Coordinates of C-alpha atoms and ligand atoms in Angstrom, one line a residue:
X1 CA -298.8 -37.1 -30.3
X2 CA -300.6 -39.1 -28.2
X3 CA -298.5 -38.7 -24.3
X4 CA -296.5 -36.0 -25.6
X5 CA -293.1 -36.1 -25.4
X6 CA -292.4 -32.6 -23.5
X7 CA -288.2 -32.3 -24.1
X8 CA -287.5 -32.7 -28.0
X9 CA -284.1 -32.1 -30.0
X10 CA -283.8 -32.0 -33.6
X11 CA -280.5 -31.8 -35.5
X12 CA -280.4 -29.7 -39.1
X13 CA -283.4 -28.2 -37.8
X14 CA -283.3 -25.0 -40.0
X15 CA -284.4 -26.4 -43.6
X16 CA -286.0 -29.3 -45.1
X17 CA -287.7 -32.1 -43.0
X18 CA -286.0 -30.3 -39.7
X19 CA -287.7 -27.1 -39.9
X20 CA -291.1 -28.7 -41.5
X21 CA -290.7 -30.8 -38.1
X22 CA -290.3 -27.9 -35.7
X23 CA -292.6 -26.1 -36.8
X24 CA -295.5 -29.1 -36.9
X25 CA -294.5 -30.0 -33.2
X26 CA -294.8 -25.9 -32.1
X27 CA -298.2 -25.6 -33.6
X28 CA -299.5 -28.6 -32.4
X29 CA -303.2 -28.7 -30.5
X30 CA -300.8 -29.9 -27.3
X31 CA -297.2 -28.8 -28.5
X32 CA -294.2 -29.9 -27.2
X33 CA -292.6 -28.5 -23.9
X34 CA -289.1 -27.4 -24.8
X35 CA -287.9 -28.1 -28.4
X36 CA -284.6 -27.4 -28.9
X37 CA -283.7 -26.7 -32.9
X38 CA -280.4 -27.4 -33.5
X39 CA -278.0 -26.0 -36.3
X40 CA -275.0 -25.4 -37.4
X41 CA -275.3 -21.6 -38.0
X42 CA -277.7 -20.1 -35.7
X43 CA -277.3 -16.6 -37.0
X44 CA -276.3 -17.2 -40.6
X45 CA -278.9 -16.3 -43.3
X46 CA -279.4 -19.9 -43.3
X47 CA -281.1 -20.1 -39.9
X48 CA -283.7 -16.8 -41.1
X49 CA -286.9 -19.0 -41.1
X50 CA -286.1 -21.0 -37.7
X51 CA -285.1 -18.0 -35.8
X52 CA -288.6 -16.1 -36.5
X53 CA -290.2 -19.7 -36.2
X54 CA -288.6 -19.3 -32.5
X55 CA -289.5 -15.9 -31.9
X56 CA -293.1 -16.4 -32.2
X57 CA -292.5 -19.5 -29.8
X58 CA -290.2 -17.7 -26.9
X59 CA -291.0 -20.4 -24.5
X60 CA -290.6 -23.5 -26.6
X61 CA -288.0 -23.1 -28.9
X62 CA -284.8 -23.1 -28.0
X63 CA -282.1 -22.9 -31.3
X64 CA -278.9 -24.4 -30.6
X65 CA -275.7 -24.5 -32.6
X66 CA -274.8 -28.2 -33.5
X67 CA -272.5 -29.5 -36.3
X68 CA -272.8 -33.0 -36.5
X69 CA -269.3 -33.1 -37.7
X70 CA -268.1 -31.3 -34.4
X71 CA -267.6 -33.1 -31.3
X72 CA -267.1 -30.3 -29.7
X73 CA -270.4 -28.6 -30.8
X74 CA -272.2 -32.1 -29.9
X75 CA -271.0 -31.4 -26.5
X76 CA -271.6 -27.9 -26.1
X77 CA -275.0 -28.8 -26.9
X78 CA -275.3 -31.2 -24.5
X79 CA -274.5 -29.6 -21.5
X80 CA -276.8 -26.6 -22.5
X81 CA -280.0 -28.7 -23.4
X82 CA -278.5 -30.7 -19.7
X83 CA -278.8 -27.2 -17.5
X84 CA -282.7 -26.4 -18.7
X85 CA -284.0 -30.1 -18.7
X86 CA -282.5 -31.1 -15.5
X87 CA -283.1 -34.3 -14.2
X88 CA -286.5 -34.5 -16.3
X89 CA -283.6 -35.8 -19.1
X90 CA -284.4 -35.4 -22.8
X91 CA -287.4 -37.5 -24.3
X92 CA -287.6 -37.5 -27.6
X93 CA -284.4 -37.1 -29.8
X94 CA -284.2 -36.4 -33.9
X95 CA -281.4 -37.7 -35.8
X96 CA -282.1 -35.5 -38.9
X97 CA -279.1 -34.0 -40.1
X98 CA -278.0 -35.4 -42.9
X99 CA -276.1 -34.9 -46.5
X100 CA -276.0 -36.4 -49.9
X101 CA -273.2 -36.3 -52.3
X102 CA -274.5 -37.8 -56.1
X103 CA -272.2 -39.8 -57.9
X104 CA -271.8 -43.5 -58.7
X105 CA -268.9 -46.0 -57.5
X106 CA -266.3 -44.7 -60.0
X107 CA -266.8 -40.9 -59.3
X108 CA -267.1 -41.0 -55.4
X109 CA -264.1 -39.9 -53.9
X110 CA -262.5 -40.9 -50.6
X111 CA -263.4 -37.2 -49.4
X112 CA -266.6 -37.8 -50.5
X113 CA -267.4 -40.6 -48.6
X114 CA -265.5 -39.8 -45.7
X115 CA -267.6 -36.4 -45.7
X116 CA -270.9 -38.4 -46.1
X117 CA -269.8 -40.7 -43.3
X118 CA -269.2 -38.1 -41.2
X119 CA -271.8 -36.6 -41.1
X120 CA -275.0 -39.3 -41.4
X121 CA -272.6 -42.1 -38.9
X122 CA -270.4 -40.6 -37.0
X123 CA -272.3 -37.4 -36.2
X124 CA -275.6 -39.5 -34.9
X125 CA -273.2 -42.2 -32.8
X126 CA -271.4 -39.0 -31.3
X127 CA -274.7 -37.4 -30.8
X128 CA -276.3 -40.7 -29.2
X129 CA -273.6 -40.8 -26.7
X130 CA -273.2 -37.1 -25.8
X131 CA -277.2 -37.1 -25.3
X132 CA -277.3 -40.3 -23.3
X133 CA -277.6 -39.2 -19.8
X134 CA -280.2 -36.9 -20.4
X135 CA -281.9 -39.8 -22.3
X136 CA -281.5 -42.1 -19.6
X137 CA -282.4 -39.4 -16.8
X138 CA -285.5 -39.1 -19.1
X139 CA -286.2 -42.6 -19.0
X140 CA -285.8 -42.6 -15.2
X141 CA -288.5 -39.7 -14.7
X142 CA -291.0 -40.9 -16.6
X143 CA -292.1 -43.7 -13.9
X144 CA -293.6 -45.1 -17.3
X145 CA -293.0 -49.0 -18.2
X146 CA -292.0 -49.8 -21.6
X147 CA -291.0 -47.7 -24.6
X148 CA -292.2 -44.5 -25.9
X149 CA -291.2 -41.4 -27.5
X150 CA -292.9 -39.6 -24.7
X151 CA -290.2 -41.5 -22.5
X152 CA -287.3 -41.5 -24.1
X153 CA -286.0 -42.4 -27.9
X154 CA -284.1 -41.8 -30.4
X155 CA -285.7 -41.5 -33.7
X156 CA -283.1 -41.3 -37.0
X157 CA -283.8 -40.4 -40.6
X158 CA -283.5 -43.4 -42.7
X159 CA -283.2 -44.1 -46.3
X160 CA -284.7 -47.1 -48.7
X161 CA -281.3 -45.9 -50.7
X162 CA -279.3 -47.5 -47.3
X163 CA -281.5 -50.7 -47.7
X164 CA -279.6 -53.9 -49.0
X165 CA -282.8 -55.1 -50.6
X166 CA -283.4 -52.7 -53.3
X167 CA -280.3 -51.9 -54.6
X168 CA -281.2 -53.9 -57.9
X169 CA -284.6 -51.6 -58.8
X170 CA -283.1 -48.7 -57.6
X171 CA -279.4 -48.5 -58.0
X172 CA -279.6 -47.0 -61.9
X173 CA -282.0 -44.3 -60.9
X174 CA -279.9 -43.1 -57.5
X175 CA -276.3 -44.0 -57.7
X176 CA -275.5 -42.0 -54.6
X177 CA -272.8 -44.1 -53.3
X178 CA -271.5 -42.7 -50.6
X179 CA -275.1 -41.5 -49.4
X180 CA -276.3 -45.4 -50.0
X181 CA -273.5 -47.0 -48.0
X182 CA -273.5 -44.2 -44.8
X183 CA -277.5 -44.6 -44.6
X184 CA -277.2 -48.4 -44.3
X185 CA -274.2 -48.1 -41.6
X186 CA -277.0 -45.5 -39.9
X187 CA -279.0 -48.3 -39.9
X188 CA -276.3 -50.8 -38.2
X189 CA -275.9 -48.1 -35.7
X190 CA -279.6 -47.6 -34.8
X191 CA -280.0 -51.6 -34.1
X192 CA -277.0 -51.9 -32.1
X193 CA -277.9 -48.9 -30.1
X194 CA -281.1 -50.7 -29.3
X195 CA -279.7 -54.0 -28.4
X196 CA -277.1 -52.0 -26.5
X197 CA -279.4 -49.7 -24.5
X198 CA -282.6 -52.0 -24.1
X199 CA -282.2 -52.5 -20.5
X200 CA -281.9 -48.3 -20.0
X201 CA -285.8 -48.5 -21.9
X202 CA -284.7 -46.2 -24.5
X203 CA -286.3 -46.9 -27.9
X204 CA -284.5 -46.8 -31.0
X205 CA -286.2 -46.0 -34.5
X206 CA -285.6 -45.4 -37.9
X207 CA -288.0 -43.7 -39.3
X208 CA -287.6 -43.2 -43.6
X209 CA -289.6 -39.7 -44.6
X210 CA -290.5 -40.7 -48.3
X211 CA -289.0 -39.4 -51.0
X212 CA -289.5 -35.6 -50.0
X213 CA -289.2 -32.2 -52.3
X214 CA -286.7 -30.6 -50.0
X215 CA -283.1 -29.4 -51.2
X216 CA -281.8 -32.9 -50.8
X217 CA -284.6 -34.9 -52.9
X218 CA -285.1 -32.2 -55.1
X219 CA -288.1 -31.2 -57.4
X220 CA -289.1 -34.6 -58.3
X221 CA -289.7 -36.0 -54.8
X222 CA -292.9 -37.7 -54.5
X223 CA -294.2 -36.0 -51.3
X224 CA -294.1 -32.6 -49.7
X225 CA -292.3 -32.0 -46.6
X226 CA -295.4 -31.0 -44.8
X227 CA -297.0 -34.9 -45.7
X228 CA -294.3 -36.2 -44.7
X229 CA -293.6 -35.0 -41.5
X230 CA -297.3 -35.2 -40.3
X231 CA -297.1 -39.3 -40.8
X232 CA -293.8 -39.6 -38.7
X233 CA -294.6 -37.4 -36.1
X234 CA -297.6 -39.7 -36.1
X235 CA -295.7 -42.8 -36.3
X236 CA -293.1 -41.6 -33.5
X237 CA -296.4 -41.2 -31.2
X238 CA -297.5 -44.7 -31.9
X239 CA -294.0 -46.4 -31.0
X240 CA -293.5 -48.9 -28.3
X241 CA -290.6 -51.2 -27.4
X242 CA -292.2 -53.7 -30.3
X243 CA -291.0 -51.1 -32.6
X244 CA -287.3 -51.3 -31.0
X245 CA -284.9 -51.3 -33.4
X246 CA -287.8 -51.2 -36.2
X247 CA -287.1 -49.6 -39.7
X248 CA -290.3 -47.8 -40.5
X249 CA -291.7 -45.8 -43.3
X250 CA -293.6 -42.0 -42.7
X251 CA -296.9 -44.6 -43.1
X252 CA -295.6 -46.7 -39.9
X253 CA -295.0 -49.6 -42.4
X254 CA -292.3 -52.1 -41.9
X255 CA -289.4 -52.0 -44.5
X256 CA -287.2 -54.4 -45.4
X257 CA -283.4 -54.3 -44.8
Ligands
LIG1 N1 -285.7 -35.6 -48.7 C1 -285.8 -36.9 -48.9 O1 -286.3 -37.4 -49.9 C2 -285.2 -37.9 -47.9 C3 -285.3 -39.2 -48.1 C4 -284.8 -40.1 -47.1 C5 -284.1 -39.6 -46.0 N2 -283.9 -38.3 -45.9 C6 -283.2 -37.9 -44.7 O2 -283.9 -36.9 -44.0 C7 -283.0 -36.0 -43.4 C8 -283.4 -34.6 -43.7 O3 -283.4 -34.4 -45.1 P1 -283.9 -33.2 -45.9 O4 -284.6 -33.7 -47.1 O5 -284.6 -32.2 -45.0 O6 -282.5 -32.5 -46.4 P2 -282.0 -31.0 -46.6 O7 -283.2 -30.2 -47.1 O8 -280.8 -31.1 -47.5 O9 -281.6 -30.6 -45.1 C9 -280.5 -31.2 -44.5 C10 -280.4 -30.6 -43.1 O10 -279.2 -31.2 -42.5 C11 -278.4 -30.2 -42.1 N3 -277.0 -30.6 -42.0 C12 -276.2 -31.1 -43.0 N4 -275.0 -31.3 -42.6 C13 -275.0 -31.0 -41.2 C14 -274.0 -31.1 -40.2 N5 -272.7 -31.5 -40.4 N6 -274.4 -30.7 -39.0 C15 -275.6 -30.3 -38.7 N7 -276.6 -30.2 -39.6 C16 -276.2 -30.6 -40.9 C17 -278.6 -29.0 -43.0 O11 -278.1 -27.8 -42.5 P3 -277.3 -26.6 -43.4 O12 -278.4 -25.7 -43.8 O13 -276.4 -26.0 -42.4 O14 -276.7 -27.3 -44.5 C18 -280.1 -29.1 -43.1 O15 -280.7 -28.5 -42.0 C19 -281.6 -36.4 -43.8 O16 -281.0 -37.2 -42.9 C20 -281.9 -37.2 -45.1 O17 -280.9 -38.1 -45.4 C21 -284.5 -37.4 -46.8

């Protein structure tokens, strides 16, 4: 990164794009300062890989319990990422969690997309407002004009299946309905958090990974996780308030809606 962000938070950082994240930004040439890995199961067999990730990172790490679903946990979290940043706030935040149910219009269930939404809409607009002080306090320290993820932003996963514009090409292939519809309301969220919080200088992003062999895109992924990750860690370097509000792919290209 180039001015490194030194307070990170990543959500579903145990497995897929979240661990593949941590574990780029720990072994860095100028890693982050504090990078707290959140999950929802700490100390469940689940959490194996990002808890000795952490131990050989003492002073960096710091693995948090968040459920995305939970309020609760959201603002647990909070207040314990609050009491070791202080009033140096919280620069760089990672809406990654995320979940997929398959299945097209006629097979979704109301449970399914009320799960979906959940935990890819609700769980990033809870996060975004539990987080925001130590965002703003961030923003506030920094003494920095402009935008940056070294200042203060909030970065979310996107998806081309939550853009409008290619439903046509690519609605036979995916029909993942209730995934489709919550990524595109993640989207709505991410620019009206940036129209809403432009004058607090805190950049908002959506960054979409690629199509990625983790557990959610699955063997026939185009990209490893390890590819994609290095590109949006690179991308998230490179942003300033021109990119507020931008939908971006891993590449730093500009997609469309
Ligand atoms: N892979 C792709 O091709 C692709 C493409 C576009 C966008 N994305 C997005 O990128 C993000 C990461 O995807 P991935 O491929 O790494 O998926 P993944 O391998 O399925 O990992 C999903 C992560 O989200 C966590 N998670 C799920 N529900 C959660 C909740 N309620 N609270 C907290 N954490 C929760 C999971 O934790 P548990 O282990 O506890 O389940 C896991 O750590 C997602 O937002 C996804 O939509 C992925």
């Amino acid at each position: 990164m180039a001015a490194r962000a030194v307070s990170v938070l990543i959500t579903g950082a145990n497995r897929g794009l979240g661990l593949e994240m941590v574990k780029q930004m720990v072994e860095a040439s100028r890693p982050v300062g504090k990078l707290f890995a959140c999950c929802r199961e700490p100390d469940g067999p689940r959490a194996e890989a990002l808890q000795t990730l952490a131990k050989k990172h003492p002073d960096v790490i710091v693995v948090v319990r968040l459920d995305a679903t939970d309020l609760c946990s959201i603002q647990l979290c909070a207040k314990q990422v609050g009491s070791v940043v202080g009033t140096g706030g919280l620069n760089l935040l990672i809406n990654n969690a995320g979940m997929l149910v398959k299945g097209t219009l006629q097979e979704t269930t109301t449970e399914d997309m009320q799960n979906t939404f959940n935990t890819n809409v609700v769980g990033p607009m809870n996060i975004i407002k539990e987080f925001l002080p130590h965002l703003r306090a961030a923003a506030k320290a920094s003494g920095m004009p402009g935008m940056s993820s070294s200042k203060a932003a909030v970065v979310s996963m996107a998806s081309f299946l939550g853009s409008m514009a290619n439903v046509k090409e690519s609605y036979v292939i995916l029909p993942v309905v209730s995934y489709r519809v919550s990524k595109a309301g993640l989207h709505m969220l991410t620019l009206c958090a940036a129209e809403e919080l432009k004058t607090d200088e805190i950049l908002f992003s959506l960054i979409y990974p690629g199509w990625v062999r983790t557990e959610m895109g699955g063997d026939e992924g185009e990209i490893d996780a390890p590819d994609s990750v290095k590109g949006m860690l690179s991308v998230m370097a490179s942003l300033t308030e021109k990119q507020n509000g931008a939908f971006l792919s891993y590449q730093g290209s500009t997609l469309p809606w």
